[in-house]
Amino acid sequence: MNKRTQTEKIKKTSLTYLPHLGLRIIKTSIAVFLCLLIHYLMGYKGMMLQSCITAIICIQPYFRDTKKFALNRGIGTLIGAVWGLLFLLLINKFEYIKTHELLVYLLIAIGVLIVIYTTVAMKLSDAAGLCAITFLCIVIGFDSTTDSPLIITLSRLFDTIIGIVVALVVNIARLPMIKEDNKVFFLRLEDLVVDRLSEISSGTLILLNRLFNDGAKISLVSPWAPAHIISQVENLQIKTPSIVMDGAALYDICNRKYINIDNIEFEDANYLCHTLKDMNLGYCVYAVRNNTTLIYRQGNLNEAEQTELEKLESSDLRNYIDGFYTKDDKICCIRTIDTKEKIEELYMDLTWSLPPNTYRLEMRNQPFLKDYTGLYIYSVDSSIDKMKSYIIEKYYKDIEAERVDLIPISEDYDPAKDSVHLIHRLRRLYERFGFKKKEKKGKETKDK
């Protein structure tokens, strides 16, 4: 199988991004226009504002959410309409109420309270806002001399239904797109989040989930153990395995299991741990047993190690153990943390003293431990490139897979602010507007 590799090169430029004009914004604008158009074709009968508000509220990032919200808000709107009708019948029955404007306002406020409480009691809290809006649209501005309570209620209900239907139609409709199904994207997790204690922005997660749902082949590449990916992207439908521990292992997020591990041999791990212990260093051994990540704490842990432990041990995804690993464990990584100067000195000492072609050493800053650096030691056989090749050979051998390493194009890239733009770039690489040509039988199609 011929494989091509495409790498996005870093441009030596500094970019300032404007907020992206997202698909949800465009769809919302279209939905509002369609609501206004319907009312125009109806001769401006009804309340345009009610339809537009409903459409804006019902447009959701995912179509499945639109159906759910539309149903809930349809029911909520009906509840608001019923209470609105009862309110109008009440003030029509008692002439005294209509002559005291402040009393009417007080009853409207009480009505809003009742409407919202009703939706919450019926476990339709998502519909509470629209339910209250429907109630207010019915009761405010009602003229008992010219309007019928039933007619005005049905009209406002119909206006809401227009907004719901328009939102459903707009979210269902999709432009014809050509998808690059032969591309396998590798996306670094550190380009989506500042560190493992921070959270990926909701906007970035929504865009990623759309891509996964649309069939994009995306593998997340993480320097950290799977616990961090799981806590960040638990609800994403990730089908392609993720590369974790800086290339030491492949992990299936959906099924919560390890697929491939380039582990340090037991004897080599023993040799390294004895070396670190003789240097009076504390360290952690990251191991896997029965698809469970175990973190063994050994030696004299310094203040930095203890600080990290306090931040991370409360997570049920991390299993810290005071003790020693066994032959049943697959050792993925051994790590020690100290000041930058000491780690750089240790790196040089181990580079010269450890057996050649046995270990791979990496230094990494610790974002939440100022002035501290971690030294991570892996098997010499492990690497991110090797795992990328494994994914393409194992999972996409039937297609002419094109590997795309997606990286930022700006030197001052900030994951907290710019990750959304990175995912939009991924989207543009994955699909483009157009119609897919049908392949003729007996002829092979060639990539342009």
XYZ file of C-alpha atoms in Angstrom:
448
model
C 0.000 0.000 0.000
C 1.332 3.405 -1.001
C 1.190 5.927 1.793
C 1.674 9.629 1.448
C 2.498 11.917 4.305
C 1.319 15.491 4.515
C 2.692 17.742 7.265
C 1.415 21.220 8.012
C 4.573 23.347 8.329
C 4.896 26.080 10.933
C 4.946 29.534 9.427
C 7.212 32.009 11.164
C 4.405 34.463 11.603
C 2.242 35.768 14.376
C -1.472 35.563 13.655
C -4.339 37.429 15.285
C -7.590 35.514 14.909
C -11.037 37.038 14.678
C -13.888 34.955 16.087
C -14.784 32.244 13.589
C -18.082 32.567 11.734
C -19.358 29.161 12.790
C -21.990 27.026 11.127
C -24.382 27.468 14.042
C -24.302 31.256 13.611
C -25.013 30.911 9.895
C -27.832 28.423 10.483
C -29.399 30.672 13.109
C -29.368 33.611 10.703
C -30.960 31.491 7.967
C -33.611 30.212 10.386
C -34.552 33.763 11.406
C -34.827 34.813 7.754
C -37.066 31.826 6.968
C -39.338 32.664 9.913
C -39.666 36.242 8.692
C -40.263 35.006 5.138
C -43.057 32.693 6.274
C -44.766 35.531 8.089
C -44.317 37.735 5.024
C -45.964 35.116 2.819
C -48.756 34.852 5.386
C -49.345 38.590 5.117
C -47.596 39.397 8.422
C -50.198 37.554 10.434
C -49.068 36.400 13.825
C -46.091 37.425 15.926
C -42.785 37.255 14.003
C -40.744 37.779 17.168
C -42.135 34.603 18.751
C -41.179 32.468 15.749
C -37.694 33.973 15.526
C -36.980 33.525 19.246
C -38.081 29.895 19.063
C -35.867 29.200 16.046
C -32.849 30.823 17.719
C -33.307 28.740 20.868
C -33.879 25.467 19.003
C -30.825 25.675 16.716
C -28.293 23.344 18.367
C -24.733 22.214 17.530
C -25.909 18.672 16.728
C -29.082 17.651 14.912
C -29.848 15.015 17.524
C -29.898 17.801 20.137
C -32.203 19.899 17.947
C -34.781 17.107 17.856
C -34.588 16.711 21.620
C -34.778 20.439 22.317
C -37.543 20.936 19.768
C -39.659 18.219 21.387
C -39.066 19.509 24.910
C -39.712 23.087 23.928
C -42.774 22.115 21.941
C -44.215 20.563 25.080
C -43.012 23.499 27.161
C -44.631 25.924 24.737
C -47.915 24.055 25.060
C -47.653 24.382 28.839
C -46.981 28.123 28.535
C -49.927 28.459 26.158
C -52.296 26.654 28.554
C -51.275 28.861 31.467
C -51.538 31.927 29.230
C -55.070 30.963 28.231
C -56.052 30.426 31.878
C -54.603 33.824 32.761
C -56.600 35.583 30.027
C -59.781 33.821 31.059
C -59.106 34.893 34.654
C -58.699 38.605 33.942
C -61.679 38.535 31.556
C -63.872 37.051 34.254
C -62.915 39.636 36.905
C -63.354 43.202 35.646
C -61.734 44.523 38.842
C -58.369 43.073 37.836
C -58.352 44.763 34.416
C -58.828 48.197 35.951
C -55.709 47.896 38.175
C -52.591 47.776 36.018
C -50.139 47.067 38.854
C -52.263 44.099 39.952
C -52.137 42.719 36.395
C -48.343 43.025 36.413
C -48.138 41.256 39.763
C -50.303 38.406 38.456
C -48.128 38.163 35.312
C -45.024 37.787 37.507
C -46.769 35.095 39.563
C -47.811 33.446 36.305
C -44.172 33.304 35.132
C -43.252 31.653 38.438
C -45.991 29.042 38.004
C -45.058 28.375 34.377
C -41.365 27.828 35.116
C -42.120 25.693 38.175
C -44.456 23.519 36.103
C -41.768 22.771 33.514
C -39.224 21.986 36.221
C -41.689 19.687 37.992
C -42.262 17.878 34.683
C -38.459 17.563 34.217
C -38.514 19.876 31.216
C -36.211 22.520 32.653
C -34.612 23.050 29.207
C -37.976 24.350 28.029
C -38.562 26.700 30.972
C -37.296 29.824 29.204
C -39.317 29.360 26.020
C -42.347 28.330 28.069
C -42.194 31.605 30.003
C -41.664 33.572 26.763
C -44.772 31.977 25.243
C -46.771 32.838 28.343
C -45.630 36.469 28.226
C -46.283 36.791 24.483
C -49.873 35.671 25.098
C -50.708 37.822 28.114
C -48.764 41.033 27.427
C -50.541 43.336 25.019
C -53.751 41.300 25.057
C -56.738 43.509 24.272
C -59.902 42.020 25.719
C -62.051 44.347 23.604
C -60.793 43.027 20.274
C -59.014 39.723 20.961
C -60.372 36.319 21.891
C -58.321 34.469 24.571
C -58.518 31.187 22.660
C -57.632 32.732 19.283
C -54.669 34.697 20.622
C -53.391 31.583 22.439
C -53.639 29.415 19.337
C -51.932 32.131 17.276
C -48.962 32.349 19.657
C -48.785 28.549 19.746
C -48.735 28.445 15.959
C -45.981 31.090 15.873
C -43.865 28.903 18.131
C -44.488 25.824 16.000
C -43.213 27.774 12.971
C -39.939 28.471 14.780
C -39.542 24.839 15.884
C -40.187 23.434 12.398
C -37.848 25.950 10.755
C -35.054 25.107 13.239
C -35.474 21.385 12.523
C -35.401 21.892 8.761
C -32.360 24.185 8.859
C -30.387 21.800 11.058
C -31.291 18.815 8.865
C -30.293 20.561 5.624
C -26.662 20.118 4.622
C -24.608 21.444 1.767
C -23.096 18.834 -0.567
C -19.554 18.204 0.627
C -16.679 16.093 -0.673
C -14.941 14.303 2.202
C -11.293 13.297 2.119
C -11.923 9.831 3.537
C -8.385 8.692 2.801
C -6.830 11.216 5.201
C -5.818 10.159 8.698
C -5.344 13.208 10.941
C -3.010 13.224 13.938
C -3.880 15.967 16.409
C -1.684 16.760 19.398
C -3.558 17.124 22.659
C -1.178 19.821 23.892
C -2.429 21.956 20.988
C -5.972 21.727 22.390
C -5.325 22.282 26.088
C -2.667 24.178 28.055
C -1.891 21.337 30.483
C -3.470 18.218 31.943
C -5.224 20.164 34.693
C -6.987 22.471 32.238
C -10.086 21.724 30.167
C -10.529 21.806 26.409
C -12.961 24.573 25.467
C -16.560 23.524 24.805
C -16.431 25.103 21.334
C -13.430 22.954 20.387
C -15.106 19.798 21.718
C -18.279 20.525 19.734
C -16.297 20.971 16.512
C -14.313 17.803 17.174
C -17.456 15.791 17.829
C -18.958 17.000 14.550
C -15.873 15.779 12.719
C -15.938 12.404 14.460
C -19.667 12.033 13.709
C -19.026 12.937 10.059
C -16.529 10.095 9.771
C -13.222 11.971 10.008
C -10.312 9.707 10.950
C -8.632 11.554 13.813
C -6.102 10.193 16.277
C -5.279 12.241 19.358
C -1.594 12.300 20.306
C -0.913 12.850 24.000
C 2.286 13.033 26.069
C 0.195 12.014 29.075
C -1.451 8.826 30.294
C -5.009 7.961 29.053
C -6.637 9.413 32.194
C -6.165 12.921 30.843
C -7.733 12.140 27.450
C -10.671 10.323 29.046
C -11.401 13.226 31.397
C -11.220 15.713 28.506
C -13.048 13.943 25.676
C -15.198 11.379 27.448
C -18.266 12.094 25.299
C -16.522 12.109 21.926
C -17.066 9.181 19.572
C -13.382 8.530 18.873
C -12.993 5.467 16.666
C -9.308 5.813 15.786
C -6.970 4.815 18.664
C -5.167 7.565 20.557
C -1.403 7.687 20.977
C -0.601 8.142 24.673
C 2.445 8.446 26.922
C 4.482 10.140 24.202
C 4.235 7.169 21.851
C 4.690 4.369 24.391
C 1.149 3.037 23.898
C -2.035 3.085 21.831
C -5.332 3.446 23.664
C -8.941 2.871 22.573
C -10.958 5.634 24.267
C -14.406 4.208 23.496
C -13.651 0.698 24.761
C -11.241 1.810 27.485
C -8.447 -0.596 26.576
C -4.840 -0.593 25.477
C -4.182 -1.833 21.952
C -0.401 -1.753 21.672
C 2.390 -1.054 24.170
C 6.121 -0.614 23.555
C 7.086 -1.365 27.124
C 10.405 -1.325 28.943
C 11.559 -4.871 29.647
C 11.299 -5.944 33.294
C 15.071 -6.355 33.742
C 15.763 -2.997 32.064
C 13.206 -1.310 34.328
C 14.859 -2.860 37.388
C 18.273 -1.601 36.277
C 16.960 1.911 35.734
C 15.036 2.043 39.029
C 18.123 0.886 40.961
C 20.145 3.578 39.195
C 17.658 6.296 40.220
C 17.460 4.916 43.753
C 21.258 4.972 44.086
C 21.071 8.659 43.119
C 18.613 9.156 46.002
C 15.856 10.208 43.581
C 12.138 9.671 43.884
C 10.263 8.522 40.799
C 6.993 7.130 39.467
C 6.649 3.999 37.345
C 3.747 4.067 34.862
C 2.608 0.519 34.165
C -0.353 -1.296 32.639
C -2.009 -4.426 33.982
C -5.293 -5.798 32.608
C -6.011 -2.527 30.770
C -5.598 -0.561 33.989
C -2.987 2.169 34.352
C -1.016 1.814 37.584
C 1.348 4.484 38.905
C 3.905 3.119 41.383
C 5.548 5.692 43.622
C 9.044 4.750 44.695
C 12.083 6.339 46.304
C 12.208 9.659 48.113
C 9.569 11.817 46.439
C 10.460 15.491 46.588
C 8.129 18.426 47.206
C 7.277 18.790 43.510
C 6.255 15.121 43.240
C 4.086 15.459 46.347
C 2.434 18.599 44.968
C 1.542 16.824 41.738
C 0.253 13.836 43.688
C -2.104 16.019 45.721
C -3.510 17.538 42.512
C -4.055 14.279 40.639
C -4.638 11.429 43.089
C -8.270 12.378 43.738
C -9.156 11.306 40.180
C -10.715 7.837 39.939
C -8.959 7.453 36.570
C -5.499 7.436 38.169
C -4.373 4.533 40.341
C -1.456 5.514 42.569
C 0.262 2.697 44.446
C 2.953 2.836 47.120
C 4.995 -0.216 46.256
C 6.760 -2.126 43.517
C 5.677 -3.259 40.102
C 5.631 -6.940 39.170
C 6.414 -9.095 36.141
C 2.703 -8.958 35.272
C 2.989 -5.216 34.620
C 3.972 -3.679 31.306
C 6.232 -0.744 32.160
C 5.417 2.163 29.832
C 7.386 4.951 31.423
C 9.509 5.938 34.412
C 9.483 9.574 35.456
C 11.198 11.807 37.964
C 10.651 15.524 38.654
C 13.164 18.068 39.902
C 14.450 21.554 39.177
C 15.372 22.270 35.575
C 19.102 22.413 36.355
C 19.121 19.071 38.158
C 17.050 17.366 35.458
C 19.354 18.629 32.712
C 22.336 17.326 34.688
C 20.580 14.006 35.275
C 19.723 13.766 31.580
C 23.385 14.077 30.637
C 24.519 11.611 33.323
C 21.980 8.953 32.274
C 22.701 9.495 28.575
C 26.324 8.530 29.183
C 25.841 5.863 31.883
C 22.795 3.851 30.776
C 23.179 0.912 28.359
C 22.929 2.077 24.729
C 19.849 1.320 22.606
C 17.761 0.520 25.662
C 16.019 3.707 26.791
C 14.622 6.907 25.277
C 14.895 10.005 27.498
C 12.644 13.073 27.175
C 12.565 16.264 29.244
C 9.267 18.086 29.695
C 8.289 21.198 31.656
C 5.695 20.814 34.379
C 3.137 23.614 33.741
C 1.654 23.673 37.230
C 5.062 23.248 38.946
C 6.976 26.438 38.260
C 10.725 26.003 37.675
C 10.383 22.202 37.702
C 11.034 19.786 34.850
C 10.187 16.134 34.406
C 12.508 13.496 32.976
C 10.523 10.771 31.216
C 12.201 7.481 30.317
C 10.666 5.135 27.728
C 11.693 2.070 25.824
C 14.028 2.933 22.965
C 11.585 1.167 20.617
C 8.731 3.538 21.421
C 7.988 6.624 19.345
C 5.035 8.655 18.144
C 5.980 8.150 14.487
C 6.072 4.396 14.973
C 2.574 4.424 16.495
C 1.264 6.594 13.660
C 2.568 4.079 11.138
C 1.033 1.262 13.179
C -2.387 2.937 13.087
C -2.291 3.430 9.327
C -1.072 -0.139 8.656
C -3.430 -1.788 11.147
C -6.640 0.157 10.620
C -6.451 1.719 7.162
C -4.499 -0.787 5.084
C -7.388 -1.074 2.609
C -7.184 2.560 1.547
C -4.393 4.723 0.186
C -4.032 6.488 3.495
C -2.624 9.996 3.605
C -1.142 10.920 6.952
C -1.784 14.510 8.048
C 0.139 15.817 11.071
C -1.859 18.856 12.104
C 0.182 21.458 13.962
C -0.272 25.192 14.680
C 0.854 27.715 12.088
C 1.713 30.454 14.561
C 4.705 30.738 16.891
C 2.624 32.394 19.633
C -0.154 29.799 19.418
C -2.273 29.627 22.586
C -4.361 26.434 22.984
C -6.879 28.189 25.214
C -7.702 30.773 22.517
C -6.640 29.259 19.215
C -7.631 25.580 19.376
C -11.008 26.351 17.762
C -9.233 27.784 14.721
C -7.002 24.713 14.514
C -10.071 22.435 14.367
C -11.649 24.656 11.708
C -8.479 24.192 9.662
C -8.803 20.447 10.152
C -12.393 20.665 8.884
C -11.248 22.478 5.740
C -8.625 19.810 5.111
C -11.203 17.055 5.603
C -14.064 18.308 3.453
C -14.869 20.907 0.828
C -17.976 22.058 -0.994
C -18.841 20.107 -4.133
C -20.346 16.983 -5.605
C -18.476 13.702 -5.633
C -17.982 12.300 -9.110
C -19.148 8.777 -9.742
C -16.385 6.374 -10.634
C -16.727 4.674 -14.006
C -16.491 0.922 -14.003
C -13.246 -0.467 -15.304
C -11.347 2.775 -14.778
C -9.238 3.767 -11.821
C -9.496 7.233 -10.347
C -6.334 9.111 -9.602
C -5.672 11.685 -6.916
C -5.135 15.112 -8.276
